[in-house]
Coordinates of C-alpha atoms in Angstrom, one line a residue:
Chain A
X1 CA 0.0 0.0 0.0
X2 CA 1.5 3.3 -1.0
X3 CA 1.9 6.3 1.3
X4 CA -0.9 8.3 -0.3
X5 CA -3.4 5.5 0.2
X6 CA -2.3 5.0 3.8
X7 CA -3.0 8.7 4.5
X8 CA -6.6 8.1 3.6
X9 CA -7.1 5.2 6.0
X10 CA -9.6 5.7 8.7
X11 CA -8.4 5.5 12.3
X12 CA -10.0 2.1 12.8
X13 CA -8.4 0.7 9.7
X14 CA -5.0 1.9 10.9
X15 CA -5.6 0.4 14.3
X16 CA -6.6 -2.9 12.7
X17 CA -3.4 -3.0 10.6
X18 CA -1.3 -2.2 13.7
X19 CA -3.1 -5.1 15.6
X20 CA -2.1 -7.4 12.7
X21 CA 1.5 -6.5 13.1
X22 CA 2.0 -3.6 10.7
X23 CA 3.1 -1.2 13.4
X24 CA 4.7 1.2 10.9
X25 CA 1.3 2.6 9.9
X26 CA 0.9 4.0 13.5
X27 CA 3.0 6.9 12.3
X28 CA -0.1 8.1 10.4
X29 CA -1.9 8.5 13.7
X30 CA 1.0 10.4 15.1
X31 CA 0.8 12.9 12.2
X32 CA -2.9 13.1 12.6
X33 CA -3.1 13.7 16.4
X34 CA 0.3 15.1 17.5
X35 CA -0.9 18.7 17.6
X36 CA -4.1 17.9 19.6
X37 CA -2.1 15.7 22.0
X38 CA 0.5 18.4 22.4
X39 CA -2.1 21.1 23.0
X40 CA -3.8 19.0 25.7
X41 CA -0.5 18.4 27.5
X42 CA 0.5 22.0 27.2
X43 CA -2.8 23.1 28.8
X44 CA -1.9 20.9 31.8
X45 CA 1.8 21.7 32.0
X46 CA 2.3 25.2 30.5
X47 CA 5.7 24.0 29.4
X48 CA 6.7 23.1 25.9
X49 CA 9.2 20.4 26.7
X50 CA 7.1 18.7 29.2
X51 CA 4.1 18.9 27.0
X52 CA 6.1 17.3 24.2
X53 CA 7.4 14.5 26.5
X54 CA 3.9 13.8 27.9
X55 CA 2.2 13.7 24.6
X56 CA 4.9 11.5 23.1
X57 CA 4.6 9.2 26.1
X58 CA 0.9 9.0 25.3
X59 CA 1.6 7.9 21.7
X60 CA 4.1 5.3 23.0
X61 CA 1.5 4.0 25.5
X62 CA -1.1 3.8 22.7
X63 CA 1.3 2.0 20.5
X64 CA 2.2 -0.7 23.1
X65 CA -1.5 -1.1 24.1
X66 CA -2.9 -1.0 20.6
X67 CA -3.9 -4.7 20.8
X68 CA -6.0 -4.0 23.8
X69 CA -8.1 -1.5 21.9
X70 CA -11.4 -3.2 21.3
X71 CA -13.2 -0.6 19.2
X72 CA -16.0 0.0 21.6
X73 CA -15.1 3.7 21.5
X74 CA -13.5 5.6 18.7
X75 CA -9.7 5.6 18.6
X76 CA -9.4 9.3 19.3
X77 CA -11.6 9.0 22.4
X78 CA -9.5 6.2 23.6
X79 CA -6.3 8.1 22.8
X80 CA -7.6 11.3 24.4
X81 CA -8.2 9.4 27.6
X82 CA -4.6 8.2 27.6
X83 CA -3.3 11.7 27.1
X84 CA -5.5 13.1 29.9
X85 CA -4.6 10.3 32.3
X86 CA -0.9 10.9 31.7
X87 CA -1.4 14.6 32.2
X88 CA -3.4 14.0 35.4
X89 CA -0.6 11.7 36.7
X90 CA 1.9 14.4 35.9
X91 CA -0.1 17.1 37.8
X92 CA -0.5 14.8 40.8
X93 CA 3.2 14.2 40.8
X94 CA 4.1 17.8 40.4
X95 CA 1.2 19.0 42.6
X96 CA 2.1 22.1 44.4
X97 CA 5.2 22.8 42.2
X98 CA 3.1 24.0 39.3
X99 CA 1.1 26.3 41.6
X100 CA 4.2 27.8 43.1
X101 CA 5.9 28.3 39.7
X102 CA 2.8 30.1 38.3
X103 CA 2.6 32.3 41.4
X104 CA 6.4 33.1 41.1
X105 CA 6.0 34.0 37.5
X106 CA 3.2 36.4 38.5
X107 CA 5.2 38.0 41.2
X108 CA 8.2 38.5 38.9
X109 CA 6.0 40.3 36.4
X110 CA 6.1 37.6 33.7
X111 CA 9.8 38.0 33.0
X112 CA 9.6 34.7 31.0
X113 CA 6.5 33.9 29.1
X114 CA 6.4 30.7 27.2
X115 CA 6.4 31.2 23.5
X116 CA 5.6 35.0 23.7
X117 CA 8.1 37.9 23.6
X118 CA 6.8 40.5 26.1
X119 CA 9.3 43.2 25.3
X120 CA 7.2 45.0 22.7
X121 CA 3.7 44.3 24.0
X122 CA 1.0 47.1 23.9
X123 CA -1.0 47.7 27.0
X124 CA -3.9 45.7 25.7
X125 CA -1.7 42.7 25.2
X126 CA -0.2 43.1 28.6
X127 CA -3.6 43.0 30.1
X128 CA -4.5 40.0 28.0
X129 CA -1.3 38.3 29.3
X130 CA -2.2 39.1 32.8
X131 CA -5.7 37.8 32.3
X132 CA -4.3 34.6 30.9
X133 CA -2.0 34.2 33.8
X134 CA -4.9 34.7 36.2
X135 CA -7.0 32.2 34.3
X136 CA -4.1 29.7 34.4
X137 CA -3.9 30.1 38.2
X138 CA -7.6 29.6 38.5
X139 CA -7.5 26.5 36.4
X140 CA -4.6 25.0 38.4
X141 CA -6.6 25.6 41.6
X142 CA -9.6 23.7 40.3
X143 CA -10.3 20.1 41.0
X144 CA -8.8 17.9 38.3
X145 CA -12.1 16.8 36.9
X146 CA -13.5 20.3 36.5
X147 CA -10.3 21.4 34.8
X148 CA -10.2 18.4 32.5
X149 CA -13.8 18.8 31.5
X150 CA -13.2 22.5 30.7
X151 CA -10.0 22.0 28.8
X152 CA -11.5 19.2 26.7
X153 CA -14.6 21.2 25.9
X154 CA -13.2 24.7 25.6
X155 CA -9.7 24.2 24.3
X156 CA -10.1 20.9 22.4
X157 CA -13.6 21.5 21.2
X158 CA -14.8 18.0 22.1
X159 CA -18.6 17.7 22.4
X160 CA -20.1 17.0 25.8
X161 CA -20.8 13.3 24.9
X162 CA -17.2 12.9 23.8
X163 CA -15.9 14.5 26.9
X164 CA -18.0 12.1 28.9
X165 CA -16.6 9.2 27.1
X166 CA -13.0 10.4 27.6
X167 CA -13.6 11.0 31.3
X168 CA -15.7 7.8 31.6
X169 CA -18.5 9.7 33.3
X170 CA -22.0 10.8 32.4
X171 CA -23.0 13.8 30.3
X172 CA -24.8 15.3 33.2
X173 CA -21.7 15.2 35.3
X174 CA -19.7 16.8 32.6
X175 CA -22.2 19.6 32.4
X176 CA -21.9 20.2 36.1
X177 CA -18.0 20.2 35.9
X178 CA -18.1 22.6 33.0
X179 CA -20.5 25.0 34.6
X180 CA -18.4 25.1 37.8
X181 CA -15.2 25.6 35.9
X182 CA -16.7 28.4 33.7
X183 CA -18.3 30.1 36.7
X184 CA -15.0 30.0 38.6
X185 CA -13.0 31.4 35.6
X186 CA -15.5 34.2 35.0
X187 CA -15.4 35.1 38.7
X188 CA -11.6 35.3 38.6
X189 CA -11.5 37.4 35.5
X190 CA -14.3 39.9 36.3
X191 CA -11.9 42.8 36.3
X192 CA -10.7 42.0 32.8
X193 CA -14.1 42.0 31.2
Chain B
X1 CA -22.6 50.1 38.8
X2 CA -25.3 48.6 36.5
X3 CA -22.6 46.7 34.7
X4 CA -21.1 45.4 38.0
X5 CA -24.5 44.4 39.2
X6 CA -25.0 42.6 35.9
X7 CA -21.7 40.7 36.4
X8 CA -22.5 39.6 39.9
X9 CA -26.2 38.8 39.7
X10 CA -26.7 36.4 36.9
X11 CA -29.6 34.1 37.8
X12 CA -28.2 31.2 39.7
X13 CA -30.9 28.8 38.3
X14 CA -29.9 29.7 34.8
X15 CA -26.1 29.7 35.1
X16 CA -25.6 26.1 34.0
X17 CA -28.1 26.7 31.1
X18 CA -26.2 29.8 30.1
X19 CA -22.9 27.9 29.9
X20 CA -24.5 25.3 27.7
X21 CA -26.2 28.0 25.7
X22 CA -22.8 29.7 25.1
X23 CA -21.3 26.4 23.9
X24 CA -24.4 25.4 21.9
X25 CA -24.7 22.2 23.8
X26 CA -28.2 22.7 24.9
X27 CA -31.3 21.2 23.3
X28 CA -33.4 23.2 20.9
X29 CA -36.1 23.6 23.6
X30 CA -33.7 24.8 26.2
X31 CA -32.0 27.1 23.7
X32 CA -35.3 28.8 23.0
X33 CA -36.1 29.0 26.7
X34 CA -32.8 30.7 27.4
X35 CA -33.2 33.0 24.5
X36 CA -36.5 34.1 25.9
X37 CA -35.0 34.6 29.3
X38 CA -32.1 36.7 27.9
X39 CA -34.5 39.1 26.3
X40 CA -35.6 40.3 29.8
X41 CA -32.6 39.6 32.0
X42 CA -29.7 42.0 31.8
X43 CA -27.5 40.1 34.3
X44 CA -27.8 36.9 32.4
X45 CA -27.1 38.7 29.1
X46 CA -24.0 40.1 30.7
X47 CA -22.9 36.7 31.8
X48 CA -23.1 35.2 28.3
X49 CA -21.4 38.3 26.9
X50 CA -18.5 37.8 29.4
X51 CA -18.1 34.2 28.3
X52 CA -18.0 35.3 24.7
X53 CA -15.1 37.7 25.5
X54 CA -13.1 35.5 27.9
X55 CA -13.3 31.9 26.8
X56 CA -12.1 32.0 23.2
X57 CA -9.1 34.0 24.4
X58 CA -8.2 31.2 26.8
X59 CA -8.4 28.6 24.0
X60 CA -6.1 30.4 21.6
X61 CA -3.3 28.0 20.9
X62 CA 0.2 29.3 21.0
X63 CA 1.8 29.6 17.5
X64 CA 4.6 27.1 16.9
X65 CA 6.7 26.9 13.8
X66 CA 6.5 24.1 11.3
X67 CA 10.0 23.0 12.2
X68 CA 8.7 22.2 15.8
X69 CA 6.1 19.8 14.4
X70 CA 8.6 18.3 11.9
X71 CA 11.0 17.6 14.8
X72 CA 8.2 16.3 17.0
X73 CA 7.1 13.9 14.3
X74 CA 10.6 12.6 13.6
X75 CA 11.4 12.2 17.3
X76 CA 8.2 10.2 17.7
X77 CA 8.9 7.9 14.7
X78 CA 12.3 7.2 16.2
X79 CA 10.8 6.4 19.6
X80 CA 8.3 4.1 18.0
X81 CA 11.1 2.3 16.1
X82 CA 12.9 1.7 19.4
X83 CA 9.7 0.4 21.0
X84 CA 9.0 -1.9 18.1
X85 CA 12.5 -3.3 18.4
X86 CA 12.0 -4.0 22.1
X87 CA 8.7 -5.7 21.4
X88 CA 10.1 -8.1 18.9
X89 CA 13.6 -9.0 20.2
X90 CA 12.4 -12.2 21.9
X91 CA 10.4 -13.2 18.8
X92 CA 13.6 -13.0 16.7
X93 CA 15.1 -15.7 18.9
X94 CA 12.6 -18.2 17.5
X95 CA 12.7 -17.1 13.9
X96 CA 15.3 -19.8 12.9
X97 CA 13.3 -22.5 14.6
X98 CA 9.9 -21.6 13.1
X99 CA 9.8 -24.3 10.5
X100 CA 10.0 -27.2 12.9
X101 CA 8.5 -25.5 15.9
X102 CA 4.9 -26.8 15.4
X103 CA 5.7 -30.4 14.8
X104 CA 8.3 -30.4 17.6
X105 CA 6.0 -29.0 20.2
X106 CA 3.1 -31.1 19.0
X107 CA 5.1 -34.2 19.4
X108 CA 6.4 -33.2 22.8
X109 CA 2.8 -32.5 23.9
X110 CA 1.5 -35.8 22.8
X111 CA 4.4 -37.6 24.4
X112 CA 3.8 -35.8 27.7
X113 CA 0.1 -36.7 27.6
X114 CA 0.9 -40.4 26.9
X115 CA 3.4 -40.6 29.7
X116 CA 1.0 -39.0 32.0
X117 CA -1.7 -41.4 31.2
X118 CA 0.5 -44.5 31.6
X119 CA 2.0 -43.4 34.9
X120 CA -1.0 -41.9 36.4
X121 CA -3.5 -44.6 35.3
X122 CA -5.6 -45.6 38.3
X123 CA -3.8 -43.4 40.6
X124 CA -5.6 -40.2 39.9
X125 CA -8.6 -39.6 42.0
X126 CA -9.7 -36.0 41.5
X127 CA -12.7 -36.4 43.8
X128 CA -10.9 -38.2 46.6
X129 CA -10.1 -41.8 47.2
X130 CA -12.8 -44.1 45.8
X131 CA -15.0 -46.1 48.1
X132 CA -14.0 -49.7 48.6
X133 CA -15.7 -51.8 46.0
X134 CA -18.3 -54.1 47.4
X135 CA -18.5 -57.5 45.7
X136 CA -21.6 -58.0 43.6
X137 CA -22.7 -61.0 45.6
X138 CA -22.9 -59.1 48.7
X139 CA -24.8 -56.2 47.2
X140 CA -28.4 -56.4 48.3
X141 CA -31.0 -56.1 45.6
X142 CA -33.6 -53.7 46.6
X143 CA -36.4 -55.9 45.4
X144 CA -35.1 -58.8 47.4
X145 CA -35.0 -56.7 50.5
X146 CA -38.6 -55.7 50.0
X147 CA -39.5 -59.4 49.6
X148 CA -37.8 -60.3 52.8
X149 CA -39.4 -57.5 54.6
X150 CA -42.8 -58.7 53.4
X151 CA -42.0 -62.2 54.6
X152 CA -41.2 -60.8 58.0
X153 CA -44.5 -59.1 58.1
X154 CA -46.4 -62.4 57.1
X155 CA -44.7 -64.2 59.9
X156 CA -45.7 -61.5 62.3
X157 CA -49.2 -61.7 61.0
X158 CA -49.3 -65.4 61.4
X159 CA -48.6 -65.2 65.1
X160 CA -51.7 -63.2 65.5
X161 CA -54.8 -64.9 67.0
X162 CA -57.3 -66.5 64.6
X163 CA -60.9 -65.1 64.6
X164 CA -62.0 -67.9 67.1
X165 CA -59.3 -66.9 69.5
X166 CA -56.9 -69.7 68.7
X167 CA -53.5 -68.8 67.6
X168 CA -52.9 -69.3 63.9
X169 CA -50.0 -71.5 63.3
X170 CA -47.9 -71.4 60.2
X171 CA -49.2 -73.8 57.7
X172 CA -52.7 -73.8 59.1
X173 CA -55.5 -73.4 56.6
X174 CA -57.0 -70.2 57.8
X175 CA -60.3 -70.7 56.1
X176 CA -61.1 -74.1 57.4

């Protein structure tokens, strides 16, 4: 099968080929989902290198467990769950460290901001940066499940049924988590509205 | 002040509905209900407006150059290759033996079964030691037992008194 034909394969077809021993086609799934996986990890870690490591760990885990995938959910739901679980394990291990680092960055006046050069920012952009920092702090302070539901819905654009499948909970519970997360964020950002 | 009041006083009963309304995750009926409510409730309108200003900003992804993604992909492919190698190193040990593996293991399996049957014949009692076998001659036939019991009863009956008060002896003609 040539490369062009491989690119057109559906996720389930690629998974089936991997389960039959053609592991090299897994690279297509990497190309397809690497940006989403990285973004989720970055939302949890706020660090490019850590986000890259965690998301790549998720791909490795998916690759080694591909034979356990039984097709009851879609591949991307199953994979999202892996990424989220790895990120949650990371946040539990890091725990307080993330909170302290974010607080210190705030106290120091954002002398280092990931991926953004602050030296030439206009006032509006400085305010936006501060709002983002405040939002990040609020997110970090949230219970994991609320934060996860919010990130998957707001940042990743998953539907509520898909969020429920990833989090292995009910849609009603996801709505509650989402509501609480949004209400908390809005409350923390009132002055920026 | 009015704006501040609007921010703080969104209807509590509607907050969850307002969040779903913002995301478009509500049902058609709920969507209409919230729309009607928003026509007359400034605090709730303010709440939804705030979400429209704040939430998309939070979701804006950071821009990363294409070189980052190319490096990411190539790193990942290399890691997958290493993992695949680890998964298959033990399988490679058996590659030279593949041709005769099946008949060899099959023969070994049959031989093991045969040896086990020969050695273990009669000595394997999965449900405990069997009861001692009773010779057939001694086994009591149920029907015979019933016959003997009935004979006992007849003998007992025969010792009963006859209607005229005399004892009935065995062999007596009862009707005479």
